[in-house]
Tab-separated table of C-alpha atoms in Angstrom:
chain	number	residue	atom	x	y	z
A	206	UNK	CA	-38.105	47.954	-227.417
A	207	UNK	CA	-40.006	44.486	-228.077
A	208	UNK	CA	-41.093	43.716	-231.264
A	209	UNK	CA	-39.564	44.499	-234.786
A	210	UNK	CA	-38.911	47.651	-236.332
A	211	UNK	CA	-37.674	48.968	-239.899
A	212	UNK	CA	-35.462	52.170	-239.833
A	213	UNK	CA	-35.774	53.667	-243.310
A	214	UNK	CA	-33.297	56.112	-244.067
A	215	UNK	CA	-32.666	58.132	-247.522
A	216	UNK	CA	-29.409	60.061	-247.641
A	217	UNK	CA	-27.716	62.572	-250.149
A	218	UNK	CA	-30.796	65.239	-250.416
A	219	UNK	CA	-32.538	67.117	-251.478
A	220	UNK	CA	-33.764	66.294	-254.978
A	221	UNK	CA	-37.695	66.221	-256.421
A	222	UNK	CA	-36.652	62.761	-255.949
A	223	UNK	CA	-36.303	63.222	-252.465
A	224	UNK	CA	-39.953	64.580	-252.628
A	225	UNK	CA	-41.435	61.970	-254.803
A	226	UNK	CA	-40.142	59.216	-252.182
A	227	UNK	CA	-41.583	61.335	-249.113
A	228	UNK	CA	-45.092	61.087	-251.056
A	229	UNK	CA	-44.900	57.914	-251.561
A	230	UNK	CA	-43.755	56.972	-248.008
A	231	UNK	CA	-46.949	59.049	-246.530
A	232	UNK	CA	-49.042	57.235	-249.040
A	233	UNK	CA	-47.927	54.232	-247.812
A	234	UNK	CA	-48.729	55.437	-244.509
A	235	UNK	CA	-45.097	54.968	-243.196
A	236	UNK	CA	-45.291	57.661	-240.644
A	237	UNK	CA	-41.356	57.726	-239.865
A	238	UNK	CA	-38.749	57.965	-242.231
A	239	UNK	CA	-35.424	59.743	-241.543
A	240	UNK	CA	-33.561	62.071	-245.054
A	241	UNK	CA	-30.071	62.512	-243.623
A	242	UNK	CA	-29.252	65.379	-246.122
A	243	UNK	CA	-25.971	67.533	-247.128
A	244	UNK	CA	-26.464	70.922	-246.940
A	245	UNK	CA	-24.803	71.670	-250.598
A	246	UNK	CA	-27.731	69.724	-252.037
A	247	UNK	CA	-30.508	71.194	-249.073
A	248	UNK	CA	-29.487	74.850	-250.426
A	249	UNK	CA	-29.813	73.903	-253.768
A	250	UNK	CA	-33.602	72.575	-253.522
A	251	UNK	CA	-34.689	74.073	-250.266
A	252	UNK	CA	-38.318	73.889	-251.141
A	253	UNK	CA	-37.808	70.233	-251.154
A	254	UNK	CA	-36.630	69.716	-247.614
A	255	UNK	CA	-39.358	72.116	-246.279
A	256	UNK	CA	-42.115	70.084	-247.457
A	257	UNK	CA	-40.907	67.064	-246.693
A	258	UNK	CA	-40.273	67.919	-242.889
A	259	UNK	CA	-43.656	69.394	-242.832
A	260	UNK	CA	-44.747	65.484	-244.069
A	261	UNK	CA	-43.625	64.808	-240.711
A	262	UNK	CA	-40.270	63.229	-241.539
A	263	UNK	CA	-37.113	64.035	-239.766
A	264	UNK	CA	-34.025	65.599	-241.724
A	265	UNK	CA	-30.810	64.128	-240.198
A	266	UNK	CA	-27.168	65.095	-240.853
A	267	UNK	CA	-24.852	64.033	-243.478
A	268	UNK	CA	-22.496	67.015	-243.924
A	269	UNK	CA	-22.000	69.933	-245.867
A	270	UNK	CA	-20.654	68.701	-248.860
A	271	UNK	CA	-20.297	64.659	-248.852
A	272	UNK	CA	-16.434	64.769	-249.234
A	273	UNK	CA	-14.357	61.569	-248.104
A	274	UNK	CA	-11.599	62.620	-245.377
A	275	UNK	CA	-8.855	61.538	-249.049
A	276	UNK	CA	-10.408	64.200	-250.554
A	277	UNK	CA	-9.833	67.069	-247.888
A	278	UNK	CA	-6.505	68.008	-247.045
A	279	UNK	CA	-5.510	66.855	-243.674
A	280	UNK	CA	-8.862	64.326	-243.617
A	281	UNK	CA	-11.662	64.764	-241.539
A	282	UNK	CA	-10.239	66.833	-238.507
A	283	UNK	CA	-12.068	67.873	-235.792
A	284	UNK	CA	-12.364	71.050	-236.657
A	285	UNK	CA	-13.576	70.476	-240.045
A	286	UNK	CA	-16.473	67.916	-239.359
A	287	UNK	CA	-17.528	70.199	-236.510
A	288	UNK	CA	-18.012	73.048	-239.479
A	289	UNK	CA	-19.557	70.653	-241.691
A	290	UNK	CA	-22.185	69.197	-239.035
A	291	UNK	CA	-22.953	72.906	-237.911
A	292	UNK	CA	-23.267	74.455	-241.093
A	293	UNK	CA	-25.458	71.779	-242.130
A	294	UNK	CA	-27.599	71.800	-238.867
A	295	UNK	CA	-27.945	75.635	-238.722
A	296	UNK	CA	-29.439	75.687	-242.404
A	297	UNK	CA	-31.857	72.528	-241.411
A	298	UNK	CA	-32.945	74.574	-238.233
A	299	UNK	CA	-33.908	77.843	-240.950
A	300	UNK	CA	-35.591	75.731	-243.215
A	301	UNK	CA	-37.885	73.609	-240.797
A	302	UNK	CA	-37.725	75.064	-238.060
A	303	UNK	CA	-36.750	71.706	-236.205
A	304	UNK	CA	-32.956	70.755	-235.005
A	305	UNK	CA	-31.421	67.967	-236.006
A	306	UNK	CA	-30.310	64.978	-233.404
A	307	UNK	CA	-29.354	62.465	-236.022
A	308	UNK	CA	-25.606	62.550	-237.726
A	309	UNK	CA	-24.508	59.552	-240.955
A	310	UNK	CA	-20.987	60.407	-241.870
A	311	UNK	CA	-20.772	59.869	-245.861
A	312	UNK	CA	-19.746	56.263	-246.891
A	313	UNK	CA	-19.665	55.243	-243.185
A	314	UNK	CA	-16.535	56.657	-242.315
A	315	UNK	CA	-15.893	57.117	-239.044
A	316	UNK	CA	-12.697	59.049	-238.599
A	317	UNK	CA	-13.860	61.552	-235.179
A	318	UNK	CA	-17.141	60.864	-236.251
A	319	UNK	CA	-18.275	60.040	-232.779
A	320	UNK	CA	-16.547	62.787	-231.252
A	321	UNK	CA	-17.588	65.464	-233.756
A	322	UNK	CA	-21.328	64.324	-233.598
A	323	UNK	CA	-21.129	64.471	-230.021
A	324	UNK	CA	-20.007	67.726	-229.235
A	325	UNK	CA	-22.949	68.790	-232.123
A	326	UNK	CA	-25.091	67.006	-229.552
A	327	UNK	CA	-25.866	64.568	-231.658
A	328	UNK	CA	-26.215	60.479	-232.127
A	329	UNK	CA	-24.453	58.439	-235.323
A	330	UNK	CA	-26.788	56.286	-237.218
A	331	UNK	CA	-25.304	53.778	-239.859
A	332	UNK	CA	-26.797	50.888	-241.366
A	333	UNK	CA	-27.626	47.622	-241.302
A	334	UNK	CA	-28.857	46.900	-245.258
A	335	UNK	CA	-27.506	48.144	-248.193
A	336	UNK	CA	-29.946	48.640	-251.026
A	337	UNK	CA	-27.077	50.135	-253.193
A	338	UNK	CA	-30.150	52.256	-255.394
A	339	UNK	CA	-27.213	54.750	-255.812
A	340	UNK	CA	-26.174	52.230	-259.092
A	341	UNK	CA	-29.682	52.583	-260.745
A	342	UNK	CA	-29.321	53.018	-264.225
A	343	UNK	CA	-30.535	56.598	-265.212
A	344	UNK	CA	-34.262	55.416	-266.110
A	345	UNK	CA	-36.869	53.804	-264.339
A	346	UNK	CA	-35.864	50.118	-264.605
A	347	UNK	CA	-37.799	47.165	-263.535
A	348	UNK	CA	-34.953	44.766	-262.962
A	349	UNK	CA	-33.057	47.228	-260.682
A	350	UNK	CA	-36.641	47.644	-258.920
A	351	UNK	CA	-36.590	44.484	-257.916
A	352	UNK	CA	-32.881	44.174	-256.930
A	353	UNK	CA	-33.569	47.145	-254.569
A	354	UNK	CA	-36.818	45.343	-253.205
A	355	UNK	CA	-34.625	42.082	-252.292
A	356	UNK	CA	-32.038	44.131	-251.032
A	357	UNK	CA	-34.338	46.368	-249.043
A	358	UNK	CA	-36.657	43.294	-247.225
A	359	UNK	CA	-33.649	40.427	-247.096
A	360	UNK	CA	-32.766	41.328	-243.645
A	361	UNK	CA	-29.366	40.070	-241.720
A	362	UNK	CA	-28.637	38.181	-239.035
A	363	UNK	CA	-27.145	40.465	-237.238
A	364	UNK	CA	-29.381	43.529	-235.963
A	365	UNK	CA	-32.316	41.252	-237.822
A	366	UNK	CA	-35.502	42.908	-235.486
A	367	UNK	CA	-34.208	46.522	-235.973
A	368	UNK	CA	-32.489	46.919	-239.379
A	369	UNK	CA	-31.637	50.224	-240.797
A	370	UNK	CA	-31.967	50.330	-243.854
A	371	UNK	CA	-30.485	53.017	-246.676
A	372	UNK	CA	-31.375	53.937	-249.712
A	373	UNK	CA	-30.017	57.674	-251.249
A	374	UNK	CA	-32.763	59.894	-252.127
A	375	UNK	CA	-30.289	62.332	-254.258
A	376	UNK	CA	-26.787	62.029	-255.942
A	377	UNK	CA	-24.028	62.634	-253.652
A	378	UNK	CA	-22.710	66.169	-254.385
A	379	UNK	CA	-19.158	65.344	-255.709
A	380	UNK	CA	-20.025	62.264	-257.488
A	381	UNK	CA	-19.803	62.178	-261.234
A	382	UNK	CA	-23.049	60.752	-262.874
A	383	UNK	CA	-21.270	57.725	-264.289
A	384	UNK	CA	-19.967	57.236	-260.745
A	385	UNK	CA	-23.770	56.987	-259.122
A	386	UNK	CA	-26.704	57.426	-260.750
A	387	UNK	CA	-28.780	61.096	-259.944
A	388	UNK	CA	-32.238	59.364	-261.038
A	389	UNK	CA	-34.263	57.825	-258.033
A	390	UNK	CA	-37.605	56.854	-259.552
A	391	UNK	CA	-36.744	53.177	-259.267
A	392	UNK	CA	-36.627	53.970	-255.490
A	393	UNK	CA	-39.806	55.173	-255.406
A	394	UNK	CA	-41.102	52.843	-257.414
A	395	UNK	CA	-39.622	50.084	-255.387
A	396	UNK	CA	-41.280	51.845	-252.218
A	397	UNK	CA	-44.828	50.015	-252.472
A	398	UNK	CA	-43.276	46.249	-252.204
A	399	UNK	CA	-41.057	47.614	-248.997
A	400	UNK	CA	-43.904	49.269	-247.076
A	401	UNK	CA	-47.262	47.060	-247.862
């Protein structure tokens, strides 16, 4: 529509991080944010992505368990992003009680993304800005804070009145710690200067 918008999305949930940023969005009064969770991490902390739906927030898609089509033998088939989006959906639908509609293929892939999303009924969502919060060091850090404050209101040309913007809210399930960071404090902390 006319005017600008901010999308603000947090992928890799759930987490008490994942909480923590949910309280601070409704403090902020942000009344839309979208979590576009795997359900590995959702059935680890299902507590987590109850509350956070009942905050009013929606839980997107973002498969089962976050692995890259070179890490599952014969990529990401049909078949097997169909069981990833649906086993991820059906959980979502027990735990809030809502369906999903939204679908972000890990790391922006999009081998049969489109396809497999479809046939789920569902519409992809990417990005437009990076904050990159996933390389955080494991402690709230002031320096990073800011980094993911530039990153997170330095908006591009391109897609500049509707920018989508991402920022994890939980460590992707296969990644190693030294590979990405599990801690998201400096998100939240960063939250305040993104939604005055």
């Amino acid at each position: 529509g006319p005017g600008r918008t901010v999308a603000l999305t947090f992928d890799d949930g759930a987490s008490a991080d994942m909480l923590a940023i949910a309280q601070v969005l409704r403090a902020q009064s942000v009344r839309a944010a979208t979590f576009f969770d795997t359900g590995a991490k959702d059935a680890q902390s299902p507590q987590a992505v109850t509350d956070v739906s009942a905050m009013g927030f929606l839980i997107g898609n973002h498969t089962w368990d976050h692995q890259y089509p070179k890490a599952v033998r014969g990529g990401w088939s049909l078949p097997y992003l169909s069981d990833q989006i649906s086993r991820t959906a059906a959980q979502t639908l027990r735990l809030t009680g809502a369906g999903e509609c939204f679908f972000r293929p890990p790391g922006g892939v999009q081998d049969n993304v489109l396809a497999a999303a479809a046939a789920q009924g569902m519409s992809v969502v990417m990005w437009s800005v990076d904050t990159s919060d996933w390389q955080s060091p494991p402690r709230l850090d002031p320096a990073f804070q800011q980094r993911i404050i530039t990153r997170a209101t330095t908006l591009p040309a391109a897609g500049a009145d509707h920018p989508i913007v991402l920022m994890p809210s939980a460590q992707a399930s296969h990644e190693p710690e030294p590979q990405g960071t599990s801690f998201r404090g400096t998100t939240a902390a960063a939250l305040p200067a993104i939604t005055p």
